[in-house]
Amino acid sequence: MKILAIEASSLVASVAILTDDIITAEYTINHKITHSQTLLPMIDEVCKRTETEVEEFDAIAISSGPGSFTGLRIGSATAKGLGMALNIPLIHVPTLDAMAYNAFGTDMLICPIMDARRSQVYTGIYSFENNEFVIHHESCAVSIEELIQMLSGYGRRVIFIGDGIPAARDIIDAKADFDYIYAPAGMNRQRASSVAILGALYYKDGRTETAAEHLPDYLRMSQAERERKERENG
């Protein structure tokens, strides 16, 4: 089994190759959103470095959102184009699930955070129970105060992960009534390797889709869509 993984949901552009259970390559850039210029050259580079022909891939795992509308569209278009050209399936991996997977093995509740702006964060609640990945609350967009209320009900120590922490930290520090820590920098960014590992699990379970079927998970309308709807409603 050989899987190409693509992560483009935020400032981070990341690609990885998983061969059976081994990450043979990962290439990550966390600098400016130029995914339209960087993703294909990054894929080409990891293929060259690992002597992999694109025809060898069995599937493409794509970080499906939520996140940057632009980044998600570019990542989706890249995955769909390759999937159609190679006639292979796509594996839909929620971005927050993959971020939570960065904390594999922890006994804490895992709470990834991405800044959704408009006083909200994209988040979810996860844990590992006997090394099984458990989703307690699927991806959603909520205020930081709502998230704190959600977490309070679990009565467990929490590890916060993600590039949305700077936007949420002050409110968390002021209002959280449970024990928590913030993940170190090495765990805080979206990584294609986590997308690949989860993608492999989903692939083995038959959870794939065609390139034509794939759609990103935006969770809410873009600013342009909101403005258009407001104009239509007068």
PDB file of C-alpha atoms in Angstrom:
ATOM      1  CA  MET A   1       0.000   0.000   0.000  1.00  0.00           C
ATOM      2  CA  LYS A   2       1.350   3.393  -1.005  1.00  0.00           C
ATOM      3  CA  ILE A   3      -0.486   6.614  -0.134  1.00  0.00           C
ATOM      4  CA  LEU A   4       0.226  10.225  -1.055  1.00  0.00           C
ATOM      5  CA  ALA A   5      -1.010  12.672   1.605  1.00  0.00           C
ATOM      6  CA  ILE A   6      -1.701  16.368   1.046  1.00  0.00           C
ATOM      7  CA  GLU A   7      -2.241  19.037   3.725  1.00  0.00           C
ATOM      8  CA  ALA A   8      -3.104  22.575   2.591  1.00  0.00           C
ATOM      9  CA  SER A   9      -5.803  23.710   5.018  1.00  0.00           C
ATOM     10  CA  SER A  10      -3.803  26.555   6.566  1.00  0.00           C
ATOM     11  CA  LEU A  11      -0.542  28.456   6.228  1.00  0.00           C
ATOM     12  CA  VAL A  12       1.173  25.066   6.256  1.00  0.00           C
ATOM     13  CA  ALA A  13       1.763  23.225   2.991  1.00  0.00           C
ATOM     14  CA  SER A  14       2.725  19.616   3.625  1.00  0.00           C
ATOM     15  CA  VAL A  15       2.968  16.423   1.582  1.00  0.00           C
ATOM     16  CA  ALA A  16       3.956  12.923   2.653  1.00  0.00           C
ATOM     17  CA  ILE A  17       4.343   9.432   1.276  1.00  0.00           C
ATOM     18  CA  LEU A  18       3.315   6.415   3.327  1.00  0.00           C
ATOM     19  CA  THR A  19       4.500   2.998   2.166  1.00  0.00           C
ATOM     20  CA  ASP A  20       2.750   0.253   4.093  1.00  0.00           C
ATOM     21  CA  ASP A  21       3.222   1.490   7.694  1.00  0.00           C
ATOM     22  CA  ILE A  22       6.285   3.670   7.091  1.00  0.00           C
ATOM     23  CA  ILE A  23       6.416   7.399   6.358  1.00  0.00           C
ATOM     24  CA  THR A  24       9.118   7.394   3.688  1.00  0.00           C
ATOM     25  CA  ALA A  25       8.987  11.151   3.059  1.00  0.00           C
ATOM     26  CA  GLU A  26       7.437  14.317   4.455  1.00  0.00           C
ATOM     27  CA  TYR A  27       7.948  17.844   3.141  1.00  0.00           C
ATOM     28  CA  THR A  28       6.447  20.744   5.099  1.00  0.00           C
ATOM     29  CA  ILE A  29       6.588  24.508   4.581  1.00  0.00           C
ATOM     30  CA  ASN A  30       5.043  26.932   7.069  1.00  0.00           C
ATOM     31  CA  HIS A  31       5.494  30.220   5.259  1.00  0.00           C
ATOM     32  CA  LYS A  32       2.915  32.216   3.312  1.00  0.00           C
ATOM     33  CA  ILE A  33      -0.102  30.736   1.553  1.00  0.00           C
ATOM     34  CA  THR A  34       1.295  30.050  -1.911  1.00  0.00           C
ATOM     35  CA  HIS A  35       0.007  26.506  -2.111  1.00  0.00           C
ATOM     36  CA  SER A  36      -0.902  26.892  -5.783  1.00  0.00           C
ATOM     37  CA  GLN A  37       2.797  27.392  -6.498  1.00  0.00           C
ATOM     38  CA  THR A  38       4.284  24.972  -3.962  1.00  0.00           C
ATOM     39  CA  LEU A  39       2.184  21.797  -3.711  1.00  0.00           C
ATOM     40  CA  LEU A  40       2.951  20.192  -7.070  1.00  0.00           C
ATOM     41  CA  PRO A  41       6.716  20.921  -6.858  1.00  0.00           C
ATOM     42  CA  MET A  42       6.698  19.496  -3.310  1.00  0.00           C
ATOM     43  CA  ILE A  43       4.960  16.330  -4.507  1.00  0.00           C
ATOM     44  CA  ASP A  44       7.449  16.048  -7.349  1.00  0.00           C
ATOM     45  CA  GLU A  45      10.344  16.442  -4.899  1.00  0.00           C
ATOM     46  CA  VAL A  46       9.223  13.736  -2.452  1.00  0.00           C
ATOM     47  CA  CYS A  47       8.583  11.370  -5.342  1.00  0.00           C
ATOM     48  CA  LYS A  48      12.046  11.984  -6.756  1.00  0.00           C
ATOM     49  CA  ARG A  49      13.745  11.618  -3.370  1.00  0.00           C
ATOM     50  CA  THR A  50      12.017   8.301  -2.700  1.00  0.00           C
ATOM     51  CA  GLU A  51      12.280   7.062  -6.299  1.00  0.00           C
ATOM     52  CA  THR A  52       8.505   6.814  -6.459  1.00  0.00           C
ATOM     53  CA  GLU A  53       6.475   6.991  -9.654  1.00  0.00           C
ATOM     54  CA  VAL A  54       3.058   8.594  -9.194  1.00  0.00           C
ATOM     55  CA  GLU A  55       1.509   5.541 -10.843  1.00  0.00           C
ATOM     56  CA  GLU A  56       2.552   3.540  -7.761  1.00  0.00           C
ATOM     57  CA  PHE A  57       0.092   5.328  -5.456  1.00  0.00           C
ATOM     58  CA  ASP A  58      -2.974   3.376  -4.401  1.00  0.00           C
ATOM     59  CA  ALA A  59      -4.822   6.420  -3.064  1.00  0.00           C
ATOM     60  CA  ILE A  60      -4.489  10.086  -2.132  1.00  0.00           C
ATOM     61  CA  ALA A  61      -5.293  11.190   1.425  1.00  0.00           C
ATOM     62  CA  ILE A  62      -6.409  14.809   1.513  1.00  0.00           C
ATOM     63  CA  SER A  63      -6.825  17.032   4.558  1.00  0.00           C
ATOM     64  CA  SER A  64     -10.434  17.984   3.949  1.00  0.00           C
ATOM     65  CA  GLY A  65     -10.988  20.900   6.315  1.00  0.00           C
ATOM     66  CA  PRO A  66     -12.064  22.997   7.980  1.00  0.00           C
ATOM     67  CA  GLY A  67      -9.517  25.745   7.495  1.00  0.00           C
ATOM     68  CA  SER A  68      -8.511  28.388   4.986  1.00  0.00           C
ATOM     69  CA  PHE A  69     -11.042  28.469   2.158  1.00  0.00           C
ATOM     70  CA  THR A  70      -8.298  29.201  -0.370  1.00  0.00           C
ATOM     71  CA  GLY A  71      -5.970  26.522   0.969  1.00  0.00           C
ATOM     72  CA  LEU A  72      -8.725  23.910   1.044  1.00  0.00           C
ATOM     73  CA  ARG A  73      -9.736  24.662  -2.545  1.00  0.00           C
ATOM     74  CA  ILE A  74      -6.142  24.382  -3.762  1.00  0.00           C
ATOM     75  CA  GLY A  75      -5.496  21.173  -1.843  1.00  0.00           C
ATOM     76  CA  SER A  76      -8.778  19.686  -3.035  1.00  0.00           C
ATOM     77  CA  ALA A  77      -8.152  20.656  -6.661  1.00  0.00           C
ATOM     78  CA  THR A  78      -4.646  19.171  -6.517  1.00  0.00           C
ATOM     79  CA  ALA A  79      -5.872  15.885  -5.033  1.00  0.00           C
ATOM     80  CA  LYS A  80      -8.842  15.652  -7.404  1.00  0.00           C
ATOM     81  CA  GLY A  81      -6.672  16.361 -10.445  1.00  0.00           C
ATOM     82  CA  LEU A  82      -4.159  13.685  -9.493  1.00  0.00           C
ATOM     83  CA  GLY A  83      -6.887  11.238  -8.539  1.00  0.00           C
ATOM     84  CA  MET A  84      -8.619  11.635 -11.888  1.00  0.00           C
ATOM     85  CA  ALA A  85      -5.369  11.458 -13.853  1.00  0.00           C
ATOM     86  CA  LEU A  86      -4.202   8.328 -12.021  1.00  0.00           C
ATOM     87  CA  ASN A  87      -7.686   6.804 -11.671  1.00  0.00           C
ATOM     88  CA  ILE A  88      -7.226   6.207  -7.937  1.00  0.00           C
ATOM     89  CA  PRO A  89      -9.521   7.006  -4.988  1.00  0.00           C
ATOM     90  CA  LEU A  90      -9.261   9.870  -2.531  1.00  0.00           C
ATOM     91  CA  ILE A  91      -9.367   9.450   1.243  1.00  0.00           C
ATOM     92  CA  HIS A  92     -11.263  12.192   3.056  1.00  0.00           C
ATOM     93  CA  VAL A  93      -9.398  13.029   6.304  1.00  0.00           C
ATOM     94  CA  PRO A  94     -10.848  15.813   8.488  1.00  0.00           C
ATOM     95  CA  THR A  95      -8.109  18.340   9.255  1.00  0.00           C
ATOM     96  CA  LEU A  96      -8.812  18.479  12.988  1.00  0.00           C
ATOM     97  CA  ASP A  97      -8.762  14.677  13.253  1.00  0.00           C
ATOM     98  CA  ALA A  98      -5.279  14.644  11.727  1.00  0.00           C
ATOM     99  CA  MET A  99      -4.106  17.436  14.030  1.00  0.00           C
ATOM    100  CA  ALA A 100      -5.336  15.492  17.057  1.00  0.00           C
ATOM    101  CA  TYR A 101      -3.473  12.434  15.805  1.00  0.00           C
ATOM    102  CA  ASN A 102      -0.219  14.376  16.303  1.00  0.00           C
ATOM    103  CA  ALA A 103      -0.682  13.590  20.017  1.00  0.00           C
ATOM    104  CA  PHE A 104      -0.857   9.819  19.533  1.00  0.00           C
ATOM    105  CA  GLY A 105      -0.612   7.890  22.790  1.00  0.00           C
ATOM    106  CA  THR A 106      -1.407  10.689  25.222  1.00  0.00           C
ATOM    107  CA  ASP A 107      -3.799   9.922  28.077  1.00  0.00           C
ATOM    108  CA  MET A 108      -5.167  13.465  27.959  1.00  0.00           C
ATOM    109  CA  LEU A 109      -8.198  14.747  26.112  1.00  0.00           C
ATOM    110  CA  ILE A 110      -6.984  16.283  22.835  1.00  0.00           C
ATOM    111  CA  CYS A 111      -8.415  19.585  21.636  1.00  0.00           C
ATOM    112  CA  PRO A 112      -7.075  20.954  18.331  1.00  0.00           C
ATOM    113  CA  ILE A 113      -7.771  24.623  17.660  1.00  0.00           C
ATOM    114  CA  MET A 114      -7.702  26.596  14.411  1.00  0.00           C
ATOM    115  CA  ASP A 115      -8.577  30.281  14.273  1.00  0.00           C
ATOM    116  CA  ALA A 116     -11.883  30.573  12.407  1.00  0.00           C
ATOM    117  CA  ARG A 117     -12.014  34.364  12.892  1.00  0.00           C
ATOM    118  CA  ARG A 118     -15.288  36.158  13.628  1.00  0.00           C
ATOM    119  CA  SER A 119     -14.664  35.310  17.341  1.00  0.00           C
ATOM    120  CA  GLN A 120     -14.768  31.562  16.677  1.00  0.00           C
ATOM    121  CA  VAL A 121     -12.401  28.610  16.465  1.00  0.00           C
ATOM    122  CA  TYR A 122     -12.559  25.387  14.493  1.00  0.00           C
ATOM    123  CA  THR A 123     -12.187  22.561  16.959  1.00  0.00           C
ATOM    124  CA  GLY A 124     -13.076  19.013  17.972  1.00  0.00           C
ATOM    125  CA  ILE A 125     -12.519  16.751  20.986  1.00  0.00           C
ATOM    126  CA  TYR A 126     -10.536  13.510  20.811  1.00  0.00           C
ATOM    127  CA  SER A 127      -8.654  10.947  22.876  1.00  0.00           C
ATOM    128  CA  PHE A 128      -6.752   7.700  22.625  1.00  0.00           C
ATOM    129  CA  GLU A 129      -8.348   4.849  24.556  1.00  0.00           C
ATOM    130  CA  ASN A 130      -6.252   1.662  24.596  1.00  0.00           C
ATOM    131  CA  ASN A 131      -4.420   3.085  21.564  1.00  0.00           C
ATOM    132  CA  GLU A 132      -7.705   3.466  19.675  1.00  0.00           C
ATOM    133  CA  PHE A 133      -8.434   6.921  18.248  1.00  0.00           C
ATOM    134  CA  VAL A 134     -11.735   8.142  19.689  1.00  0.00           C
ATOM    135  CA  ILE A 135     -13.711  11.106  18.349  1.00  0.00           C
ATOM    136  CA  HIS A 136     -15.815  12.573  21.172  1.00  0.00           C
ATOM    137  CA  HIS A 137     -16.949  15.660  19.269  1.00  0.00           C
ATOM    138  CA  GLU A 138     -16.573  16.067  15.521  1.00  0.00           C
ATOM    139  CA  SER A 139     -15.261  19.193  13.801  1.00  0.00           C
ATOM    140  CA  CYS A 140     -17.255  22.323  14.546  1.00  0.00           C
ATOM    141  CA  ALA A 141     -17.012  26.111  14.651  1.00  0.00           C
ATOM    142  CA  VAL A 142     -17.726  27.574  18.108  1.00  0.00           C
ATOM    143  CA  SER A 143     -16.690  30.453  20.323  1.00  0.00           C
ATOM    144  CA  ILE A 144     -13.822  29.849  22.730  1.00  0.00           C
ATOM    145  CA  GLU A 145     -16.241  30.226  25.639  1.00  0.00           C
ATOM    146  CA  GLU A 146     -18.482  27.501  24.187  1.00  0.00           C
ATOM    147  CA  LEU A 147     -15.463  25.243  23.743  1.00  0.00           C
ATOM    148  CA  ILE A 148     -14.458  25.706  27.383  1.00  0.00           C
ATOM    149  CA  GLN A 149     -17.973  24.728  28.470  1.00  0.00           C
ATOM    150  CA  MET A 150     -17.820  21.613  26.277  1.00  0.00           C
ATOM    151  CA  LEU A 151     -14.471  20.544  27.738  1.00  0.00           C
ATOM    152  CA  SER A 152     -15.549  21.204  31.331  1.00  0.00           C
ATOM    153  CA  GLY A 153     -18.056  18.383  31.119  1.00  0.00           C
ATOM    154  CA  TYR A 154     -15.405  15.696  30.584  1.00  0.00           C
ATOM    155  CA  GLY A 155     -13.544  16.123  33.874  1.00  0.00           C
ATOM    156  CA  ARG A 156     -10.220  15.304  32.227  1.00  0.00           C
ATOM    157  CA  ARG A 157      -6.891  16.995  31.651  1.00  0.00           C
ATOM    158  CA  VAL A 158      -6.725  18.585  28.193  1.00  0.00           C
ATOM    159  CA  ILE A 159      -3.907  19.165  25.737  1.00  0.00           C
ATOM    160  CA  PHE A 160      -4.566  22.040  23.339  1.00  0.00           C
ATOM    161  CA  ILE A 161      -2.967  21.700  19.908  1.00  0.00           C
ATOM    162  CA  GLY A 162      -2.936  23.979  16.910  1.00  0.00           C
ATOM    163  CA  ASP A 163      -2.089  27.275  15.292  1.00  0.00           C
ATOM    164  CA  GLY A 164      -5.242  28.808  16.780  1.00  0.00           C
ATOM    165  CA  ILE A 165      -3.841  28.735  20.319  1.00  0.00           C
ATOM    166  CA  PRO A 166      -2.500  32.327  20.231  1.00  0.00           C
ATOM    167  CA  ALA A 167      -6.013  33.595  19.458  1.00  0.00           C
ATOM    168  CA  ALA A 168      -7.577  31.501  22.222  1.00  0.00           C
ATOM    169  CA  ARG A 169      -4.945  31.456  24.964  1.00  0.00           C
ATOM    170  CA  ASP A 170      -6.030  34.545  26.922  1.00  0.00           C
ATOM    171  CA  ILE A 171      -9.637  33.377  27.217  1.00  0.00           C
ATOM    172  CA  ILE A 172      -8.619  29.793  28.040  1.00  0.00           C
ATOM    173  CA  ASP A 173      -6.246  30.993  30.763  1.00  0.00           C
ATOM    174  CA  ALA A 174      -8.930  33.247  32.235  1.00  0.00           C
ATOM    175  CA  LYS A 175     -11.932  30.917  32.118  1.00  0.00           C
ATOM    176  CA  ALA A 176     -10.885  27.246  31.994  1.00  0.00           C
ATOM    177  CA  ASP A 177     -11.881  25.402  35.189  1.00  0.00           C
ATOM    178  CA  PHE A 178     -10.015  22.190  34.302  1.00  0.00           C
ATOM    179  CA  ASP A 179      -6.380  21.140  34.117  1.00  0.00           C
ATOM    180  CA  TYR A 180      -4.745  21.695  30.726  1.00  0.00           C
ATOM    181  CA  ILE A 181      -1.474  22.184  28.870  1.00  0.00           C
ATOM    182  CA  TYR A 182      -0.480  23.627  25.503  1.00  0.00           C
ATOM    183  CA  ALA A 183       1.317  21.366  23.043  1.00  0.00           C
ATOM    184  CA  PRO A 184       4.926  22.182  22.117  1.00  0.00           C
ATOM    185  CA  ALA A 185       5.724  23.723  18.736  1.00  0.00           C
ATOM    186  CA  GLY A 186       6.584  20.391  17.129  1.00  0.00           C
ATOM    187  CA  MET A 187       3.014  19.143  17.623  1.00  0.00           C
ATOM    188  CA  ASN A 188       1.187  22.357  16.860  1.00  0.00           C
ATOM    189  CA  ARG A 189       1.090  22.390  13.073  1.00  0.00           C
ATOM    190  CA  GLN A 190      -0.846  20.442  10.500  1.00  0.00           C
ATOM    191  CA  ARG A 191       1.265  17.567   9.149  1.00  0.00           C
ATOM    192  CA  ALA A 192       0.747  15.445   6.057  1.00  0.00           C
ATOM    193  CA  SER A 193       2.240  12.447   7.880  1.00  0.00           C
ATOM    194  CA  SER A 194      -0.737  12.399  10.272  1.00  0.00           C
ATOM    195  CA  VAL A 195      -3.089  12.735   7.295  1.00  0.00           C
ATOM    196  CA  ALA A 196      -1.304   9.763   5.711  1.00  0.00           C
ATOM    197  CA  ILE A 197      -1.519   7.564   8.818  1.00  0.00           C
ATOM    198  CA  LEU A 198      -5.227   8.228   9.365  1.00  0.00           C
ATOM    199  CA  GLY A 199      -5.770   7.906   5.630  1.00  0.00           C
ATOM    200  CA  ALA A 200      -4.220   4.440   5.673  1.00  0.00           C
ATOM    201  CA  LEU A 201      -6.582   3.364   8.468  1.00  0.00           C
ATOM    202  CA  TYR A 202      -9.588   4.677   6.544  1.00  0.00           C
ATOM    203  CA  TYR A 203      -8.350   3.075   3.317  1.00  0.00           C
ATOM    204  CA  LYS A 204      -8.155  -0.339   4.988  1.00  0.00           C
ATOM    205  CA  ASP A 205     -11.735   0.170   6.198  1.00  0.00           C
ATOM    206  CA  GLY A 206     -12.878   0.982   2.661  1.00  0.00           C
ATOM    207  CA  ARG A 207     -13.596   4.627   3.478  1.00  0.00           C
ATOM    208  CA  THR A 208     -12.667   6.144   0.124  1.00  0.00           C
ATOM    209  CA  GLU A 209     -14.344   8.325  -2.475  1.00  0.00           C
ATOM    210  CA  THR A 210     -13.828   9.104  -6.120  1.00  0.00           C
ATOM    211  CA  ALA A 211     -12.108  12.304  -7.147  1.00  0.00           C
ATOM    212  CA  ALA A 212     -15.420  13.548  -8.543  1.00  0.00           C
ATOM    213  CA  GLU A 213     -17.175  12.931  -5.212  1.00  0.00           C
ATOM    214  CA  HIS A 214     -14.676  14.762  -3.017  1.00  0.00           C
ATOM    215  CA  LEU A 215     -15.669  18.099  -1.484  1.00  0.00           C
ATOM    216  CA  PRO A 216     -13.853  20.039   1.261  1.00  0.00           C
ATOM    217  CA  ASP A 217     -15.466  20.537   4.678  1.00  0.00           C
ATOM    218  CA  TYR A 218     -15.769  24.306   4.939  1.00  0.00           C
ATOM    219  CA  LEU A 219     -18.193  24.145   7.923  1.00  0.00           C
ATOM    220  CA  ARG A 220     -19.430  27.639   7.158  1.00  0.00           C
ATOM    221  CA  MET A 221     -19.786  30.074   4.278  1.00  0.00           C
ATOM    222  CA  SER A 222     -16.885  32.151   3.018  1.00  0.00           C
ATOM    223  CA  GLN A 223     -16.988  35.928   3.459  1.00  0.00           C
ATOM    224  CA  ALA A 224     -17.892  36.381  -0.213  1.00  0.00           C
ATOM    225  CA  GLU A 225     -20.774  33.913   0.138  1.00  0.00           C
ATOM    226  CA  ARG A 226     -22.012  35.648   3.299  1.00  0.00           C
ATOM    227  CA  GLU A 227     -21.927  39.047   1.615  1.00  0.00           C
ATOM    228  CA  ARG A 228     -23.782  37.725  -1.438  1.00  0.00           C
ATOM    229  CA  LYS A 229     -26.450  36.150   0.767  1.00  0.00           C
ATOM    230  CA  GLU A 230     -26.850  39.420   2.693  1.00  0.00           C
ATOM    231  CA  ARG A 231     -27.340  41.302  -0.591  1.00  0.00           C
ATOM    232  CA  GLU A 232     -29.899  38.754  -1.777  1.00  0.00           C
ATOM    233  CA  ASN A 233     -31.815  39.078   1.489  1.00  0.00           C
ATOM    234  CA  GLY A 234     -31.813  42.836   1.114  1.00  0.00           C
TER     235      GLY A 234
END
